[in-house]
Structure formats: C-alpha cells, structure tokens
Amino acid sequence: MPVVRAQVTAEVPPEVAFVVSQTTGALRLSWDPFIRRQHFLDGAERPAKGVRTLTRSRHGLRMVSEYVSYAPPSHVGMKMVSGPWFFEMFAGGWRFAPAPGGRGTVATWTYSFRCRPRLLRPVMNTVGTWLLGRDIRRRLAAFAAACDDERICAVAVGQGAA
C-alpha cells in the first residue's frame, strides 16, 4: 500500500500548530490550497473521534471522512468513508511534535491509500503517489505559512479549534 509523507517545521508551539491544522470554515479556506469546501456532518460542530466531514477538493473531488483519532495537540487520524471511485482505501494522519531544541513544531502529514481497479493498481498507485505527494507538500507549505501568520494563529486559538 502506498504511503505519502511530508514534514515541515512550523515556528509555533505544538498546541498552536494543532489548532491551526484543525481550523474550519473561511479561516481554513484562507490557508489550505487543497480544500474548496468542507463541513461537519451529522450535526457535529467540532472535530472529535467518530465525527464525519464532507470535503470537496480544489480538484472537484468529494470525500466523506471520519476522524479515527483526535488527540490534541499531538495527532489526528482520518479514514475515507466514501470518496472518489479510484480509491479503494484512503487514510490520513497528522502528527505534531516539539522541534529539536524546543523551538517550534515538527508537523508530519501522512497519507496511505490503495487504488482500484486491481488490474490498473500498479500504475494508478504510482500516479497517485506523485499527485498526492505534490498536494501534501503544497498543503504543508501553506500550513507553515499559516502558522507564521499572527492573525490566523490568533483566530484559530480564539476559536478553540482544538
């Protein structure tokens, strides 16, 4: 199963990095280049284990995902419940750890996936690894820039995204 992983150091503490990563609405759309629209499902108002979200990507793809772990300020895990036909399975995890020397946060984002149909899987997994790798690096760069933006951090912390 392919795994795509990227890492960045953000110049904020893990608690702030975590809440920025979990922002929603207009604040999330202001920094995340991947998401076009996103909202909680089933009446949920905040992220938590078991909460489902509907996300529409900038590519126009739609995915319903569910939080399988939610442990501020260290990690978040999600799995696809339903999504694009070519994903048999998709999951993502975000980890936040103090940077060496205690300055900032090392944010590691990981996606794992399996494509279908089985006959085309080797080619589709290769293409998927390339595309998802490009997207995850862009998202992480935007996330680090958001962590450098005092306004975004202040709003995220004020909203209590975590």
PDB file of C-alpha atoms in Angstrom:
ATOM      1  CA  MET A   1       0.000   0.000   0.000  1.00  0.00           C
ATOM      2  CA  PRO A   2       1.498   3.371  -0.989  1.00  0.00           C
ATOM      3  CA  VAL A   3       2.326   5.876   1.731  1.00  0.00           C
ATOM      4  CA  VAL A   4       2.965   9.549   1.075  1.00  0.00           C
ATOM      5  CA  ARG A   5       4.624  11.537   3.848  1.00  0.00           C
ATOM      6  CA  ALA A   6       5.869  15.093   4.183  1.00  0.00           C
ATOM      7  CA  GLN A   7       7.235  17.100   7.060  1.00  0.00           C
ATOM      8  CA  VAL A   8       7.717  20.766   7.908  1.00  0.00           C
ATOM      9  CA  THR A   9       8.817  22.738  10.938  1.00  0.00           C
ATOM     10  CA  ALA A  10       6.410  25.482  11.987  1.00  0.00           C
ATOM     11  CA  GLU A  11       7.667  28.259  14.244  1.00  0.00           C
ATOM     12  CA  VAL A  12       4.847  27.894  16.789  1.00  0.00           C
ATOM     13  CA  PRO A  13       4.299  25.534  19.726  1.00  0.00           C
ATOM     14  CA  PRO A  14       2.524  22.195  19.040  1.00  0.00           C
ATOM     15  CA  GLU A  15      -0.682  23.460  20.682  1.00  0.00           C
ATOM     16  CA  VAL A  16      -0.926  26.317  18.173  1.00  0.00           C
ATOM     17  CA  ALA A  17       0.147  24.193  15.196  1.00  0.00           C
ATOM     18  CA  PHE A  18      -2.542  21.669  16.096  1.00  0.00           C
ATOM     19  CA  VAL A  19      -5.361  24.241  16.288  1.00  0.00           C
ATOM     20  CA  VAL A  20      -4.289  25.849  13.006  1.00  0.00           C
ATOM     21  CA  SER A  21      -4.401  22.417  11.359  1.00  0.00           C
ATOM     22  CA  GLN A  22      -7.945  21.895  12.600  1.00  0.00           C
ATOM     23  CA  THR A  23      -9.441  25.235  11.583  1.00  0.00           C
ATOM     24  CA  THR A  24     -12.683  25.184   9.645  1.00  0.00           C
ATOM     25  CA  GLY A  25     -14.766  27.493   7.500  1.00  0.00           C
ATOM     26  CA  ALA A  26     -13.398  30.669   5.978  1.00  0.00           C
ATOM     27  CA  LEU A  27     -10.271  30.546   8.140  1.00  0.00           C
ATOM     28  CA  ARG A  28      -9.337  27.104   6.772  1.00  0.00           C
ATOM     29  CA  LEU A  29     -10.083  28.172   3.226  1.00  0.00           C
ATOM     30  CA  SER A  30      -7.794  31.192   3.698  1.00  0.00           C
ATOM     31  CA  TRP A  31      -4.726  28.982   4.001  1.00  0.00           C
ATOM     32  CA  ASP A  32      -5.432  25.428   2.761  1.00  0.00           C
ATOM     33  CA  PRO A  33      -4.935  25.220  -1.020  1.00  0.00           C
ATOM     34  CA  PHE A  34      -6.443  21.729  -1.245  1.00  0.00           C
ATOM     35  CA  ILE A  35      -9.900  22.358   0.197  1.00  0.00           C
ATOM     36  CA  ARG A  36     -12.602  24.146  -1.761  1.00  0.00           C
ATOM     37  CA  ARG A  37     -15.391  23.370   0.747  1.00  0.00           C
ATOM     38  CA  GLN A  38     -15.574  21.390   3.970  1.00  0.00           C
ATOM     39  CA  HIS A  39     -18.109  20.923   6.726  1.00  0.00           C
ATOM     40  CA  PHE A  40     -19.004  18.569   9.555  1.00  0.00           C
ATOM     41  CA  LEU A  41     -21.811  16.048   9.100  1.00  0.00           C
ATOM     42  CA  ASP A  42     -24.484  14.611  11.364  1.00  0.00           C
ATOM     43  CA  GLY A  43     -24.895  17.843  13.366  1.00  0.00           C
ATOM     44  CA  ALA A  44     -21.307  17.852  14.644  1.00  0.00           C
ATOM     45  CA  GLU A  45     -19.839  21.265  15.369  1.00  0.00           C
ATOM     46  CA  ARG A  46     -16.276  20.336  16.323  1.00  0.00           C
ATOM     47  CA  PRO A  47     -13.713  17.732  15.361  1.00  0.00           C
ATOM     48  CA  ALA A  48     -13.601  14.621  17.563  1.00  0.00           C
ATOM     49  CA  LYS A  49     -13.132  10.881  17.190  1.00  0.00           C
ATOM     50  CA  GLY A  50     -16.085   9.493  15.240  1.00  0.00           C
ATOM     51  CA  VAL A  51     -17.044  12.840  13.659  1.00  0.00           C
ATOM     52  CA  ARG A  52     -17.524  12.780   9.906  1.00  0.00           C
ATOM     53  CA  THR A  53     -16.717  15.560   7.452  1.00  0.00           C
ATOM     54  CA  LEU A  54     -17.583  16.232   3.839  1.00  0.00           C
ATOM     55  CA  THR A  55     -14.735  17.741   1.846  1.00  0.00           C
ATOM     56  CA  ARG A  56     -14.710  18.982  -1.722  1.00  0.00           C
ATOM     57  CA  SER A  57     -11.163  19.390  -3.056  1.00  0.00           C
ATOM     58  CA  ARG A  58      -9.904  22.056  -5.414  1.00  0.00           C
ATOM     59  CA  HIS A  59      -9.887  19.230  -7.998  1.00  0.00           C
ATOM     60  CA  GLY A  60     -13.666  18.956  -7.575  1.00  0.00           C
ATOM     61  CA  LEU A  61     -13.436  15.555  -5.868  1.00  0.00           C
ATOM     62  CA  ARG A  62     -15.750  14.774  -2.953  1.00  0.00           C
ATOM     63  CA  MET A  63     -14.867  12.679   0.105  1.00  0.00           C
ATOM     64  CA  VAL A  64     -16.631  11.824   3.330  1.00  0.00           C
ATOM     65  CA  SER A  65     -14.074  11.054   6.010  1.00  0.00           C
ATOM     66  CA  GLU A  66     -14.251  10.118   9.666  1.00  0.00           C
ATOM     67  CA  TYR A  67     -11.896  11.011  12.491  1.00  0.00           C
ATOM     68  CA  VAL A  68     -10.445   7.751  13.843  1.00  0.00           C
ATOM     69  CA  SER A  69      -8.269   9.570  16.352  1.00  0.00           C
ATOM     70  CA  TYR A  70      -8.236  13.081  17.737  1.00  0.00           C
ATOM     71  CA  ALA A  71      -5.652  13.778  20.432  1.00  0.00           C
ATOM     72  CA  PRO A  72      -4.731  17.457  20.805  1.00  0.00           C
ATOM     73  CA  PRO A  73      -2.011  18.605  20.493  1.00  0.00           C
ATOM     74  CA  SER A  74      -0.198  15.527  19.195  1.00  0.00           C
ATOM     75  CA  HIS A  75      -2.155  13.839  16.404  1.00  0.00           C
ATOM     76  CA  VAL A  76      -5.227  13.433  14.236  1.00  0.00           C
ATOM     77  CA  GLY A  77      -6.180  10.452  12.088  1.00  0.00           C
ATOM     78  CA  MET A  78      -8.899  10.140   9.473  1.00  0.00           C
ATOM     79  CA  LYS A  79     -10.185   7.470   7.119  1.00  0.00           C
ATOM     80  CA  MET A  80     -12.277   7.711   3.989  1.00  0.00           C
ATOM     81  CA  VAL A  81     -15.870   6.548   4.390  1.00  0.00           C
ATOM     82  CA  SER A  82     -16.787   7.311   0.789  1.00  0.00           C
ATOM     83  CA  GLY A  83     -14.925   9.105  -1.929  1.00  0.00           C
ATOM     84  CA  PRO A  84     -13.652   9.082  -5.481  1.00  0.00           C
ATOM     85  CA  TRP A  85     -14.212   5.804  -7.320  1.00  0.00           C
ATOM     86  CA  PHE A  86     -10.487   5.231  -7.833  1.00  0.00           C
ATOM     87  CA  PHE A  87      -9.705   4.997  -4.101  1.00  0.00           C
ATOM     88  CA  GLU A  88     -10.417   1.603  -2.618  1.00  0.00           C
ATOM     89  CA  MET A  89      -8.992   2.921   0.651  1.00  0.00           C
ATOM     90  CA  PHE A  90      -7.647   6.274   1.816  1.00  0.00           C
ATOM     91  CA  ALA A  91      -6.478   7.433   5.241  1.00  0.00           C
ATOM     92  CA  GLY A  92      -4.501  10.340   6.587  1.00  0.00           C
ATOM     93  CA  GLY A  93      -2.688  11.203   9.769  1.00  0.00           C
ATOM     94  CA  TRP A  94      -1.169  14.395  11.094  1.00  0.00           C
ATOM     95  CA  ARG A  95       1.403  14.373  13.905  1.00  0.00           C
ATOM     96  CA  PHE A  96       2.777  17.338  15.812  1.00  0.00           C
ATOM     97  CA  ALA A  97       5.891  17.128  17.982  1.00  0.00           C
ATOM     98  CA  PRO A  98       8.147  19.717  19.583  1.00  0.00           C
ATOM     99  CA  ALA A  99      11.009  20.592  17.267  1.00  0.00           C
ATOM    100  CA  PRO A 100      14.525  19.689  18.383  1.00  0.00           C
ATOM    101  CA  GLY A 101      15.790  22.386  20.693  1.00  0.00           C
ATOM    102  CA  GLY A 102      12.236  23.140  21.806  1.00  0.00           C
ATOM    103  CA  ARG A 103      11.597  25.840  19.196  1.00  0.00           C
ATOM    104  CA  GLY A 104       8.578  25.256  17.041  1.00  0.00           C
ATOM    105  CA  THR A 105       6.769  22.141  15.924  1.00  0.00           C
ATOM    106  CA  VAL A 106       7.650  19.354  13.532  1.00  0.00           C
ATOM    107  CA  ALA A 107       4.440  18.611  11.630  1.00  0.00           C
ATOM    108  CA  THR A 108       4.333  15.304   9.760  1.00  0.00           C
ATOM    109  CA  TRP A 109       1.415  14.564   7.471  1.00  0.00           C
ATOM    110  CA  THR A 110       0.941  11.062   6.074  1.00  0.00           C
ATOM    111  CA  TYR A 111      -1.499   9.659   3.544  1.00  0.00           C
ATOM    112  CA  SER A 112      -1.942   5.971   2.794  1.00  0.00           C
ATOM    113  CA  PHE A 113      -4.137   4.709   0.006  1.00  0.00           C
ATOM    114  CA  ARG A 114      -4.960   1.876  -2.330  1.00  0.00           C
ATOM    115  CA  CYS A 115      -6.326   2.436  -5.819  1.00  0.00           C
ATOM    116  CA  ARG A 116      -8.731   0.401  -7.889  1.00  0.00           C
ATOM    117  CA  PRO A 117      -9.377  -1.384 -10.153  1.00  0.00           C
ATOM    118  CA  ARG A 118      -6.887  -4.039  -9.150  1.00  0.00           C
ATOM    119  CA  LEU A 119      -5.650  -4.599 -12.709  1.00  0.00           C
ATOM    120  CA  LEU A 120      -4.588  -0.932 -13.014  1.00  0.00           C
ATOM    121  CA  ARG A 121      -3.442  -0.579  -9.386  1.00  0.00           C
ATOM    122  CA  PRO A 122       0.332  -0.501 -10.064  1.00  0.00           C
ATOM    123  CA  VAL A 123       0.022   2.413 -12.496  1.00  0.00           C
ATOM    124  CA  MET A 124      -2.678   4.209 -10.504  1.00  0.00           C
ATOM    125  CA  ASN A 125      -0.729   3.864  -7.255  1.00  0.00           C
ATOM    126  CA  THR A 126       2.332   5.388  -8.959  1.00  0.00           C
ATOM    127  CA  VAL A 127       0.322   8.303 -10.338  1.00  0.00           C
ATOM    128  CA  GLY A 128      -1.487   8.674  -7.002  1.00  0.00           C
ATOM    129  CA  THR A 129       1.793   8.789  -5.106  1.00  0.00           C
ATOM    130  CA  TRP A 130       3.050  11.561  -7.367  1.00  0.00           C
ATOM    131  CA  LEU A 131      -0.185  13.616  -7.224  1.00  0.00           C
ATOM    132  CA  LEU A 132      -0.749  13.178  -3.500  1.00  0.00           C
ATOM    133  CA  GLY A 133       2.924  13.914  -2.830  1.00  0.00           C
ATOM    134  CA  ARG A 134       2.637  17.193  -4.712  1.00  0.00           C
ATOM    135  CA  ASP A 135      -0.585  18.105  -2.889  1.00  0.00           C
ATOM    136  CA  ILE A 136       0.688  17.194   0.578  1.00  0.00           C
ATOM    137  CA  ARG A 137       3.844  19.291   0.076  1.00  0.00           C
ATOM    138  CA  ARG A 138       1.758  22.273  -1.075  1.00  0.00           C
ATOM    139  CA  ARG A 139      -0.615  21.880   1.873  1.00  0.00           C
ATOM    140  CA  LEU A 140       2.233  21.629   4.362  1.00  0.00           C
ATOM    141  CA  ALA A 141       3.938  24.730   2.944  1.00  0.00           C
ATOM    142  CA  ALA A 142       0.623  26.605   3.231  1.00  0.00           C
ATOM    143  CA  PHE A 143       0.151  25.258   6.760  1.00  0.00           C
ATOM    144  CA  ALA A 144       3.625  26.509   7.782  1.00  0.00           C
ATOM    145  CA  ALA A 145       2.841  29.925   6.266  1.00  0.00           C
ATOM    146  CA  ALA A 146      -0.457  29.974   8.191  1.00  0.00           C
ATOM    147  CA  CYS A 147       1.462  29.228  11.388  1.00  0.00           C
ATOM    148  CA  ASP A 148       3.651  32.252  10.599  1.00  0.00           C
ATOM    149  CA  ASP A 149       0.564  34.458  10.249  1.00  0.00           C
ATOM    150  CA  GLU A 150      -0.224  36.002  13.637  1.00  0.00           C
ATOM    151  CA  ARG A 151      -3.833  36.752  12.634  1.00  0.00           C
ATOM    152  CA  ILE A 152      -4.561  33.160  11.606  1.00  0.00           C
ATOM    153  CA  CYS A 153      -2.965  31.812  14.786  1.00  0.00           C
ATOM    154  CA  ALA A 154      -4.867  34.274  16.996  1.00  0.00           C
ATOM    155  CA  VAL A 155      -8.209  33.463  15.362  1.00  0.00           C
ATOM    156  CA  ALA A 156      -7.548  29.707  15.466  1.00  0.00           C
ATOM    157  CA  VAL A 157      -6.585  29.789  19.143  1.00  0.00           C
ATOM    158  CA  GLY A 158      -9.541  32.091  19.903  1.00  0.00           C
ATOM    159  CA  GLN A 159     -11.960  29.731  18.185  1.00  0.00           C
ATOM    160  CA  GLY A 160     -10.564  26.905  20.266  1.00  0.00           C
ATOM    161  CA  ALA A 161     -10.263  24.687  17.200  1.00  0.00           C
ATOM    162  CA  ALA A 162      -8.700  22.049  19.419  1.00  0.00           C
TER     163      ALA A 162
END
